[in-house]
mmCIF file of C-alpha atoms in Angstrom:
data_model
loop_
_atom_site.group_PDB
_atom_site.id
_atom_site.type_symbol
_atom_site.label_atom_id
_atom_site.label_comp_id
_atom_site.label_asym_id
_atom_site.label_seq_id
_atom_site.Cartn_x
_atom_site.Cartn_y
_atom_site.Cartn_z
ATOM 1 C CA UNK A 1 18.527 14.572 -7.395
ATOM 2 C CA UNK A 2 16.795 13.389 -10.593
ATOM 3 C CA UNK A 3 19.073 10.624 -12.532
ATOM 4 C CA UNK A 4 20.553 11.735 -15.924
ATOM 5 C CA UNK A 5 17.866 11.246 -18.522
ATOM 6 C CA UNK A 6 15.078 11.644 -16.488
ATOM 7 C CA UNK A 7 12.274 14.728 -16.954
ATOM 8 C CA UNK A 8 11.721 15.830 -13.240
ATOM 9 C CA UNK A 9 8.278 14.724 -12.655
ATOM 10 C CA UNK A 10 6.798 18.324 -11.230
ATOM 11 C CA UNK A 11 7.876 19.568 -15.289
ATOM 12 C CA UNK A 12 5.679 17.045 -17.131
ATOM 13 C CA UNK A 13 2.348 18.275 -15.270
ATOM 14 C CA UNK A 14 0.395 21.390 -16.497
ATOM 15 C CA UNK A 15 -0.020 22.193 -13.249
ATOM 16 C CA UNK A 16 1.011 21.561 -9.579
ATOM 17 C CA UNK A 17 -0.325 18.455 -7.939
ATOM 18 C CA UNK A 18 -2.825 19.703 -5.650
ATOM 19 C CA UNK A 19 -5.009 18.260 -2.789
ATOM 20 C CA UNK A 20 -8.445 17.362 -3.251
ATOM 21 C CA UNK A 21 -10.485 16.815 -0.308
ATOM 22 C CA UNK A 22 -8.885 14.846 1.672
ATOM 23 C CA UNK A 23 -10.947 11.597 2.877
ATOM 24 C CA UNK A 24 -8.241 8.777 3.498
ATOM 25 C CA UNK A 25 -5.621 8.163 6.168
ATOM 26 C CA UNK A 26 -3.487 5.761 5.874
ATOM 27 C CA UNK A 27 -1.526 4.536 8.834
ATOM 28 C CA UNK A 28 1.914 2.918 8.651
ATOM 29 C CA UNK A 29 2.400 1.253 12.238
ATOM 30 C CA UNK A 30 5.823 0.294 11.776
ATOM 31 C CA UNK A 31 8.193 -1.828 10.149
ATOM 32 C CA UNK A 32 8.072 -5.241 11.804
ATOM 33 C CA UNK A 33 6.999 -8.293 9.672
ATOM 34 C CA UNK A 34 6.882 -11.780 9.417
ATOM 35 C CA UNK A 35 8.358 -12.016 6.161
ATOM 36 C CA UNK A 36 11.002 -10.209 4.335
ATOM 37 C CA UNK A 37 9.513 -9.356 0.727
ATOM 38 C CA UNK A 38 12.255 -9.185 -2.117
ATOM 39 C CA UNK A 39 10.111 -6.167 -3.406
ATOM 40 C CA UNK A 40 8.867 -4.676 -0.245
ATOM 41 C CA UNK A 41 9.279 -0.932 -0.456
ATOM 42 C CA UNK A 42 9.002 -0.470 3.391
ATOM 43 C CA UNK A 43 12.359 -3.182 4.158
ATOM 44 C CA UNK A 44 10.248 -4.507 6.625
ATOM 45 C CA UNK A 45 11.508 -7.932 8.163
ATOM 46 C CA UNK A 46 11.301 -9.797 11.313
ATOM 47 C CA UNK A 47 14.527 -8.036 12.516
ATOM 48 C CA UNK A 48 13.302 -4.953 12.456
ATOM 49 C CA UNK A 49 11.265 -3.182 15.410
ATOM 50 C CA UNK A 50 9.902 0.125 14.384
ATOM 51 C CA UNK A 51 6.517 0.734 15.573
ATOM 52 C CA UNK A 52 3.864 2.908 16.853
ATOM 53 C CA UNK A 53 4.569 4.482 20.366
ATOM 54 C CA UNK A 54 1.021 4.497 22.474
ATOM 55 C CA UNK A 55 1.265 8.701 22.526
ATOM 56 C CA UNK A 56 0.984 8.546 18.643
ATOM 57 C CA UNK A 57 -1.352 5.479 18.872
ATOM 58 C CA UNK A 58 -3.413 7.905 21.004
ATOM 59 C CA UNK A 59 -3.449 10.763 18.776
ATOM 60 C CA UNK A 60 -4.525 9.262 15.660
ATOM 61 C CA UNK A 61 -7.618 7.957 17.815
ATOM 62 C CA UNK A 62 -7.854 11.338 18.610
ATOM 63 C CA UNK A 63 -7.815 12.469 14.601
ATOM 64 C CA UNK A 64 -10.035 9.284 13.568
ATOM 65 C CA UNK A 65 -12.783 10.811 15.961
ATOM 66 C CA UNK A 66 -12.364 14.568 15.297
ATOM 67 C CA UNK A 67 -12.709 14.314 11.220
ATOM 68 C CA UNK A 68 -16.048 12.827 10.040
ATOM 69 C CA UNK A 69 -14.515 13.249 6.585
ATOM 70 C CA UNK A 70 -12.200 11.002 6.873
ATOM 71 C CA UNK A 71 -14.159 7.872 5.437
ATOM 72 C CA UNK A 72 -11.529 5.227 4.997
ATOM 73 C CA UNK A 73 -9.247 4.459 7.150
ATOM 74 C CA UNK A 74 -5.908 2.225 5.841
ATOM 75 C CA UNK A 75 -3.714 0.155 8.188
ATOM 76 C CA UNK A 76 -0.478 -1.030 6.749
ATOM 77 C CA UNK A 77 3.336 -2.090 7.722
ATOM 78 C CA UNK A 78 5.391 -4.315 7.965
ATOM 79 C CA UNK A 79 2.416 -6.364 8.643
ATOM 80 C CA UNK A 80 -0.078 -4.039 10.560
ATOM 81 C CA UNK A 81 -1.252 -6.822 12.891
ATOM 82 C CA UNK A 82 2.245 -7.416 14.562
ATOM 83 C CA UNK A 83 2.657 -3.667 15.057
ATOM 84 C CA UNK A 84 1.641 -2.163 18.365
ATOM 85 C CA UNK A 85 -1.667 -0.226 18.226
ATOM 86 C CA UNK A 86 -3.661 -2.331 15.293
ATOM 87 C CA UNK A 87 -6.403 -3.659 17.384
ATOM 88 C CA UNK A 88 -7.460 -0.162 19.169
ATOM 89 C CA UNK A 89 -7.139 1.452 15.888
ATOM 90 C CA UNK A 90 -9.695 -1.061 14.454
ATOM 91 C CA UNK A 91 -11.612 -0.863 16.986
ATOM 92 C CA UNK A 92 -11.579 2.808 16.929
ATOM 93 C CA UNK A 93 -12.188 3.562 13.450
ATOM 94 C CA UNK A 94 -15.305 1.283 13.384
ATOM 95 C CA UNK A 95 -16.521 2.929 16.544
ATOM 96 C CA UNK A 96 -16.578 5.899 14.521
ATOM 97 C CA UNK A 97 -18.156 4.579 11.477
ATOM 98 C CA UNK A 98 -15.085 4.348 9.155
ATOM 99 C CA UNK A 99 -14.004 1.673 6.429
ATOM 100 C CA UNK A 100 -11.139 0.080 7.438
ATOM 101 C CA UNK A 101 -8.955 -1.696 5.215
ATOM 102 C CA UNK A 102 -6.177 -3.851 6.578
ATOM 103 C CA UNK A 103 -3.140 -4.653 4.199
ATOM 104 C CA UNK A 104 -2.343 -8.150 4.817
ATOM 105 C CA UNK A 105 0.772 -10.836 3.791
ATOM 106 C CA UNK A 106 -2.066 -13.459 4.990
ATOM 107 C CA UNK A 107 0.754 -15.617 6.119
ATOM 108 C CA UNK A 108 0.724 -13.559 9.653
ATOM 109 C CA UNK A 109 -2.450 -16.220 10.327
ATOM 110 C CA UNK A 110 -0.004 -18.853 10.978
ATOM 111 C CA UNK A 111 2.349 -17.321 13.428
ATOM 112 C CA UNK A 112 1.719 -18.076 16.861
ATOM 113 C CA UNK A 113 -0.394 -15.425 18.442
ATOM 114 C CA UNK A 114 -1.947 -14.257 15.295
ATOM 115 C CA UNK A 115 -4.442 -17.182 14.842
ATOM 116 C CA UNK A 116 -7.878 -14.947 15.890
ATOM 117 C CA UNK A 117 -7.697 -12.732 12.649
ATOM 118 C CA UNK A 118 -9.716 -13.873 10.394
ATOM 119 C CA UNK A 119 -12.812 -14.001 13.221
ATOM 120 C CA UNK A 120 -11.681 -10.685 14.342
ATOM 121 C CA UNK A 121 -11.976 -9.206 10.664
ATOM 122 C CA UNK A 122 -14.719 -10.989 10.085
ATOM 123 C CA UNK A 123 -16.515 -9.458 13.580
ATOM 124 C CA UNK A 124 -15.177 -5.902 12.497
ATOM 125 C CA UNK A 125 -16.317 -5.974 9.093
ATOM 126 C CA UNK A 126 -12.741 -5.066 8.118
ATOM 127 C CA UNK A 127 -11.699 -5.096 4.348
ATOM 128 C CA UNK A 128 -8.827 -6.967 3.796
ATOM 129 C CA UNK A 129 -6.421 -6.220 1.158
ATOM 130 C CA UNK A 130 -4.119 -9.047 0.677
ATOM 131 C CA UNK A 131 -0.895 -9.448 -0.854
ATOM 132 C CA UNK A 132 -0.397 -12.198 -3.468
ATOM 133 C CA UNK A 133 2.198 -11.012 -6.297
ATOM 134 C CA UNK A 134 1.277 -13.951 -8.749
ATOM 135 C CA UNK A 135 -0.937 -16.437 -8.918
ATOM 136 C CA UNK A 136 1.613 -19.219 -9.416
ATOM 137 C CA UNK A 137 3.936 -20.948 -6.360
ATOM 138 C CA UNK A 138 7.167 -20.365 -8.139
ATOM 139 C CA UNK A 139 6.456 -16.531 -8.662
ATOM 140 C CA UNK A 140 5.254 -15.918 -5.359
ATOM 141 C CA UNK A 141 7.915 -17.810 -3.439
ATOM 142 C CA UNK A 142 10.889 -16.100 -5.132
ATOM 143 C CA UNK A 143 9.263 -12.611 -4.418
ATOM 144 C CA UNK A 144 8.286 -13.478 -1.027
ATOM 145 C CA UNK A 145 9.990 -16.590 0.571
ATOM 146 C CA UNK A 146 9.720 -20.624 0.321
ATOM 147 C CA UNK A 147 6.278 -21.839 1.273
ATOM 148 C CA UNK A 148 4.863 -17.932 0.981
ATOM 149 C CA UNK A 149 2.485 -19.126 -1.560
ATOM 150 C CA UNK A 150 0.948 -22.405 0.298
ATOM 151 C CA UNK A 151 0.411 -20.602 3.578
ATOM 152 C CA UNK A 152 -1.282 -18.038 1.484
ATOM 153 C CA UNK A 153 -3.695 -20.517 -0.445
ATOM 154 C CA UNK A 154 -4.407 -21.986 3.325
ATOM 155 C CA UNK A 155 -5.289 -18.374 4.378
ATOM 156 C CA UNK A 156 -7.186 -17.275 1.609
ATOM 157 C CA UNK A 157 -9.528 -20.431 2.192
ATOM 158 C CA UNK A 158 -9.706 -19.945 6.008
ATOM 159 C CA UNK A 159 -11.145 -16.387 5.074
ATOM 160 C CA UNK A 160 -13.321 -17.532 2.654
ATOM 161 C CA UNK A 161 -14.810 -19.883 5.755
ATOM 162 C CA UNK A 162 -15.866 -17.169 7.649
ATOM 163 C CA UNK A 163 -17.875 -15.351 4.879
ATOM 164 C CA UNK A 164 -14.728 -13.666 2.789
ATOM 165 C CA UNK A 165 -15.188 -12.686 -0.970
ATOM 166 C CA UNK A 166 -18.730 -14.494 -0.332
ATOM 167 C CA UNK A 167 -20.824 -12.094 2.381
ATOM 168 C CA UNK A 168 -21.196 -8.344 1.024
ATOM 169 C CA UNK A 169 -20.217 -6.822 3.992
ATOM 170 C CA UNK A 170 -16.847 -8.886 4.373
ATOM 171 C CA UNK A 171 -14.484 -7.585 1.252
ATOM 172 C CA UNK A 172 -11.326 -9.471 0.155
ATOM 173 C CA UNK A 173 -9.039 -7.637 -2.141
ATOM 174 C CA UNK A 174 -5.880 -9.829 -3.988
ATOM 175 C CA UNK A 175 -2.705 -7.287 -4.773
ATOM 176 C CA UNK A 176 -0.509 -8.535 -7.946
ATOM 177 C CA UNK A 177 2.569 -6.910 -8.173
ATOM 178 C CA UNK A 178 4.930 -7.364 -11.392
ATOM 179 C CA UNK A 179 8.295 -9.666 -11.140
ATOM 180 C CA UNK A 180 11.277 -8.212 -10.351
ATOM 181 C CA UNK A 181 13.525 -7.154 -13.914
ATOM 182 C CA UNK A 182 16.981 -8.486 -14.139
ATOM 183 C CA UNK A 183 16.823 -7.324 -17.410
ATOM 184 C CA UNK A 184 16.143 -4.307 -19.480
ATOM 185 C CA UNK A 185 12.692 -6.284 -20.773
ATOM 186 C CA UNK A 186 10.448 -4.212 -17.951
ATOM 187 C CA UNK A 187 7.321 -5.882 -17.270
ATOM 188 C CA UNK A 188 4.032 -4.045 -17.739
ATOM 189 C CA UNK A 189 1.968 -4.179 -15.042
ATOM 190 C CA UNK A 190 -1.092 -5.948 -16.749
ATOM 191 C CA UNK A 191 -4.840 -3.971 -17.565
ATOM 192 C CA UNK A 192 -6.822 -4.655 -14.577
ATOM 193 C CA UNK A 193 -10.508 -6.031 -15.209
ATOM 194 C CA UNK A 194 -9.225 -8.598 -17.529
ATOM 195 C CA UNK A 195 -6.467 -10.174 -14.912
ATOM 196 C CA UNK A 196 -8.395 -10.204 -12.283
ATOM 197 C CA UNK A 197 -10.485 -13.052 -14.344
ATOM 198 C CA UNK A 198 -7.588 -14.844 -15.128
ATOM 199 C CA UNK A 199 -6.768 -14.593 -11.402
ATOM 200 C CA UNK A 200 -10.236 -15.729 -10.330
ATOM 201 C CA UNK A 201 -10.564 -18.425 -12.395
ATOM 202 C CA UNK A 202 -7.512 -19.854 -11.804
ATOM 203 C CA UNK A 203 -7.936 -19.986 -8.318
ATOM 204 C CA UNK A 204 -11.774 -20.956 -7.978
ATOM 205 C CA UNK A 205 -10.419 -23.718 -10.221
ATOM 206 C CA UNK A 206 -7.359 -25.287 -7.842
ATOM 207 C CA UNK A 207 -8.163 -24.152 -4.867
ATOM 208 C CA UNK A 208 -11.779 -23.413 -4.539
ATOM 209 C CA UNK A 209 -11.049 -19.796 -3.359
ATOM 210 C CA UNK A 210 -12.882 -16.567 -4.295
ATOM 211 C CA UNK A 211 -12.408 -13.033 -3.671
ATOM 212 C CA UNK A 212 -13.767 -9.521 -5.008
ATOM 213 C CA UNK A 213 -11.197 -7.261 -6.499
ATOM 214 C CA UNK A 214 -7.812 -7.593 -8.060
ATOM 215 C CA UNK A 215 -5.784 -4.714 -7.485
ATOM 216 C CA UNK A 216 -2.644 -3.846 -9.716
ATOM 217 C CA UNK A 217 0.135 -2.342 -8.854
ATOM 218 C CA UNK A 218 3.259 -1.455 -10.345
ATOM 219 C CA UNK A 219 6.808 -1.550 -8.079
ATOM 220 C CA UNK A 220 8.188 1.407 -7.633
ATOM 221 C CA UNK A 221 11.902 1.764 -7.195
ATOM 222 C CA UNK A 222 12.007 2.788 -4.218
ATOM 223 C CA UNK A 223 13.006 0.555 -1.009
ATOM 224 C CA UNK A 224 13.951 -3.361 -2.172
ATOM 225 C CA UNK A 225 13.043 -2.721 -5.326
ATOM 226 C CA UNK A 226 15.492 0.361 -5.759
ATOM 227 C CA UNK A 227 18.204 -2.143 -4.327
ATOM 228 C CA UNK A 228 17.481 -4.802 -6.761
ATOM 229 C CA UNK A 229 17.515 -2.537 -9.674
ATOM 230 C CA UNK A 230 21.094 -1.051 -8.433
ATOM 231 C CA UNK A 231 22.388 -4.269 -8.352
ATOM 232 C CA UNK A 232 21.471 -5.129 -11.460
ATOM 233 C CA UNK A 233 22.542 -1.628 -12.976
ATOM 234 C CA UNK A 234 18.473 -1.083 -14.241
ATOM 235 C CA UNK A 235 17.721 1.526 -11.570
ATOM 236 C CA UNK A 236 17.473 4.806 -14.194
ATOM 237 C CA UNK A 237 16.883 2.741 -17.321
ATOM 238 C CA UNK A 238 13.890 1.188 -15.339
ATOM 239 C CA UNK A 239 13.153 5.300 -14.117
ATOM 240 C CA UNK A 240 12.940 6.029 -18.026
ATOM 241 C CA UNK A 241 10.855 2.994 -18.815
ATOM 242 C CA UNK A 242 8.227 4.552 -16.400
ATOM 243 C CA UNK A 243 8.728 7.668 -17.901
ATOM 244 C CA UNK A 244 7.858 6.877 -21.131
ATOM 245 C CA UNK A 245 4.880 4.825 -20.327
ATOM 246 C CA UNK A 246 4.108 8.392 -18.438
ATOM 247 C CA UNK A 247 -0.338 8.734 -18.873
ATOM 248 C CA UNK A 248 -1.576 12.630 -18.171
ATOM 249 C CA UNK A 249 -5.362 10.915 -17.549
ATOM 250 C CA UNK A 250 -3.868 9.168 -13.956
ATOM 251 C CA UNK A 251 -3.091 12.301 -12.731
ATOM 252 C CA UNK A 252 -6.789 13.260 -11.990
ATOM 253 C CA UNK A 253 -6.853 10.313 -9.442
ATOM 254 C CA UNK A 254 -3.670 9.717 -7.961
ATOM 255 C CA UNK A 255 -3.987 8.449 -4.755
ATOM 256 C CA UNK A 256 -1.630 11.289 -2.915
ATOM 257 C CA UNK A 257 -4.490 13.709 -3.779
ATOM 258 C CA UNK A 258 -7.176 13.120 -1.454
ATOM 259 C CA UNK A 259 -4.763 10.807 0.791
ATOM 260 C CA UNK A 260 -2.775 11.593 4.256
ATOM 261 C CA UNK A 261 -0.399 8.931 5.338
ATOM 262 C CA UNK A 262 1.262 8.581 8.963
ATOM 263 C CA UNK A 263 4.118 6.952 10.288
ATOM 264 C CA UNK A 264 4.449 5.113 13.621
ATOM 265 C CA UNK A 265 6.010 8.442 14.461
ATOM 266 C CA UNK A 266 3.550 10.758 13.688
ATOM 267 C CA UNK A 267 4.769 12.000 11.348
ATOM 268 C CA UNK A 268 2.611 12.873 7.746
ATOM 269 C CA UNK A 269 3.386 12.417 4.175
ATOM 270 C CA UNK A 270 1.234 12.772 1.318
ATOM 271 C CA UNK A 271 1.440 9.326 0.471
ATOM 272 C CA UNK A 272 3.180 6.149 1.744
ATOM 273 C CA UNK A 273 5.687 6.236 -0.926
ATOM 274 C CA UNK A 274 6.991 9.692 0.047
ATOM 275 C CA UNK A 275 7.097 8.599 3.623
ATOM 276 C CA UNK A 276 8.963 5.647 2.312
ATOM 277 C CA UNK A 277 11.488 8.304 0.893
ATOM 278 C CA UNK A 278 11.568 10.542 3.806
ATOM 279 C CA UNK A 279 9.908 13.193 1.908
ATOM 280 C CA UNK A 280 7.222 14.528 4.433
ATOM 281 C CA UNK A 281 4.135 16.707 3.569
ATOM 282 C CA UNK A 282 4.493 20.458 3.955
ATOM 283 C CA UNK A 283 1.516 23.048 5.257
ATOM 284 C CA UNK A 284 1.141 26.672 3.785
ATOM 285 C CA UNK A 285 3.860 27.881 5.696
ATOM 286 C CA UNK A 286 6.063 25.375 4.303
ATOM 287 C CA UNK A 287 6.933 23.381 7.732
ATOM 288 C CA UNK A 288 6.465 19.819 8.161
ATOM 289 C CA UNK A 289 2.991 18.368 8.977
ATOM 290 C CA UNK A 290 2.633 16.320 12.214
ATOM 291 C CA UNK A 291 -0.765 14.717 13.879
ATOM 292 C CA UNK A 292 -0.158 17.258 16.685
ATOM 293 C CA UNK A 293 -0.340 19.784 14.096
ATOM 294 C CA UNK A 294 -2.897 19.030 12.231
ATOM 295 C CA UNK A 295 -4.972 18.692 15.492
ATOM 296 C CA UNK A 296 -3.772 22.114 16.182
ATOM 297 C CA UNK A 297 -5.122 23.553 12.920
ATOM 298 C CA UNK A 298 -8.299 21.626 13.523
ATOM 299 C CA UNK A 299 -8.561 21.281 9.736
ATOM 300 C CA UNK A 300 -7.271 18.586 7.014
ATOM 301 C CA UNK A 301 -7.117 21.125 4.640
ATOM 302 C CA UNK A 302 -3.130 22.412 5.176
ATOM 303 C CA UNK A 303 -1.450 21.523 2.373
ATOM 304 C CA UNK A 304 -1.137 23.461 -0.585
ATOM 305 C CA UNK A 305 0.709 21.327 -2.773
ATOM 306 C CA UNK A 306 1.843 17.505 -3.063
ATOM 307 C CA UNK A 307 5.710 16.473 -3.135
ATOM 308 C CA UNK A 308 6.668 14.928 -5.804
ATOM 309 C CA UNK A 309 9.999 13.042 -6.881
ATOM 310 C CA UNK A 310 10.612 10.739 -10.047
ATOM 311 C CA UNK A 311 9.423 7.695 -9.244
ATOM 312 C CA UNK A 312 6.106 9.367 -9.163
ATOM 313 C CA UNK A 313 6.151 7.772 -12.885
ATOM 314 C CA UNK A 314 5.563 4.389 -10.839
ATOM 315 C CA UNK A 315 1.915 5.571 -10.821
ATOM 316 C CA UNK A 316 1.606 7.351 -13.639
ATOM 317 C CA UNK A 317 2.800 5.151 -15.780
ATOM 318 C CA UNK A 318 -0.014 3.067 -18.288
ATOM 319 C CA UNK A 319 -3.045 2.394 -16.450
ATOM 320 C CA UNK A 320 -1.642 4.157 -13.033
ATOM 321 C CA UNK A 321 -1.331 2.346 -9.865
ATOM 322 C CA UNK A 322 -2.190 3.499 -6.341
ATOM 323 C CA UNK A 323 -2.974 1.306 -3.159
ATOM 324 C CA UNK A 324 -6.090 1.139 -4.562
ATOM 325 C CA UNK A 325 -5.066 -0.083 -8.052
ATOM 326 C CA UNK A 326 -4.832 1.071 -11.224
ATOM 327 C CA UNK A 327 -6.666 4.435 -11.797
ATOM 328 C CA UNK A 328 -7.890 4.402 -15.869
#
């Protein structure tokens, strides 16, 4: 249902939201993490042990290696590397010459058993996309827990020692994401290209660390965030901010367009903030998509449109946001 005062987001397009060819899959292997993010749309935590079963480990294998155009493929959580199946997914989508991008709290470095990352990305030539909200303790350890932001200094340095941000081949990515509101004074999430120097220089300057891209991305309320805003009675004023910052050019490269994304289940979405939602990806016919499906059809090419829902303004809104950053 679509709060009071909000357009439904399917009525403010010309058109309906289509797929282009798709290209990226994005894996979610479950919800078990080290940390317990105070914005993390997937309520992941230590306490919680959702994760991929080795029969849907198996199949995606199976759908890595029977698509050549899937190009990229994206392994997130929880944190990816404490979820079963990481490592043979890895493994598997370099053997069969994809980009792989892991989505990584960096802090998973430090728990016991989790020490051999960095040399393993480094070995695999894996892109890391790393999470740090803010570039300042305070900020980062209110979002994300005390200490968050010193463990993630001392990984972002041991990454940079094995070639990180400095070889071409090894790519480290840096995620902001806005502060929480506990007001009605939203923060916009800030233009790209000209934070991502503030970022760089801030950091080569303290720390001595470097890194490629900053990516931007705006919280959606969904998840925490959709908790935090009901406590603080913001959740549809916040769904009317987006609106209104609402920018037809992101539509053109919204991320659920040439995007599937999978649970630990198996189940597919068009993107991971509809699977977050429960709102799952629908072929021709109408039916839900599964892997076993689409290895079925032996095609990508099932869906005829994209599900949408209102926060779909969290990435249309200003410059857009996807998991790739913002998208004008």
């Amino acid at each position: 249902m679509v709060p009071t005062g909000i357009t439904p987001f399917q009525t403010k397009l010309t058109s309906p939201l289509t797929k282009k060819e798709i290209n990226v899959l994005q894996i979610n292997l479950g919800k078990r993490c080290n940390l317990a993010c105070n914005h993390c749309h997937v309520e992941a935590s230590p306490k919680r042990t959702e994760e991929l079963s080795l029969a849907t480990c198996l199949e995606l294998i199976e759908l890595i290696y029977k698509f050549p155009e899937i190009e990229i493929v994206d392994l997130t959580g929880g944190a990816p590397e404490m979820n079963f199946g990481f490592k043979p997914l890895v493994e598997s989508a370099k053997g069969a010459g994809k980009e792989v991008i892991v989505r990584s709290n960096l802090t998973i470095y430090f728990v016991e058993g989790f020490g051999y990352l960095p040399e393993f990305f480094a070995q695999n030539q894996v892109r890391i996309v790393a999470s740090l909200p803010c570039y300042l303790a305070d900020n980062v350890d209110r979002m994300r827990g005390n200490g968050v932001f010193d463990d993630s200094i001392q990984a972002l340095q041991s990454l940079n020692q094995v070639g990180y941000g400095k070889n071409p081949n090894l790519i480290l990515d840096l995620v902001y994401n806005p502060q929480l509101p506990n007001s009605e004074k939203f923060p916009v999430t800030p233009q790209q290209t000209s934070f991502e120097l503030a970022y760089k220089m801030f950091l080569q300057e303290h720390f001595d660390i470097v890194f490629n891209n900053l990516l931007t991305i705006t919280n959606l309320p969904i998840g925490r965030t959709k908790l935090h805003l009901e406590r603080k009675q913001l959740y549809s004023s916040y769904l009317q901010f987006l609106e209104m910052q609402f920018n037809y050019d992101t539509v053109e490269n919204l991320m659920c367009r040439n995007q599937l994304s999978v649970d630990y289940l198996g189940n597919i979405y068009d993107c991971d903030f509809n699977q977050m939602m429960n709102l799952p990806a629908k072929d021709h016919h109408g039916q839900n998509l599964t892997i076993s499906k689409l290895l079925d059809h032996g095609s990508l090419e099932v869906i005829s449109q994209v599900q949408t829902a209102d926060y779909c303004y969290g990435c249309t809104a200003g410059c857009g946001s996807s998991c790739g950053g913002a998208l004008v």
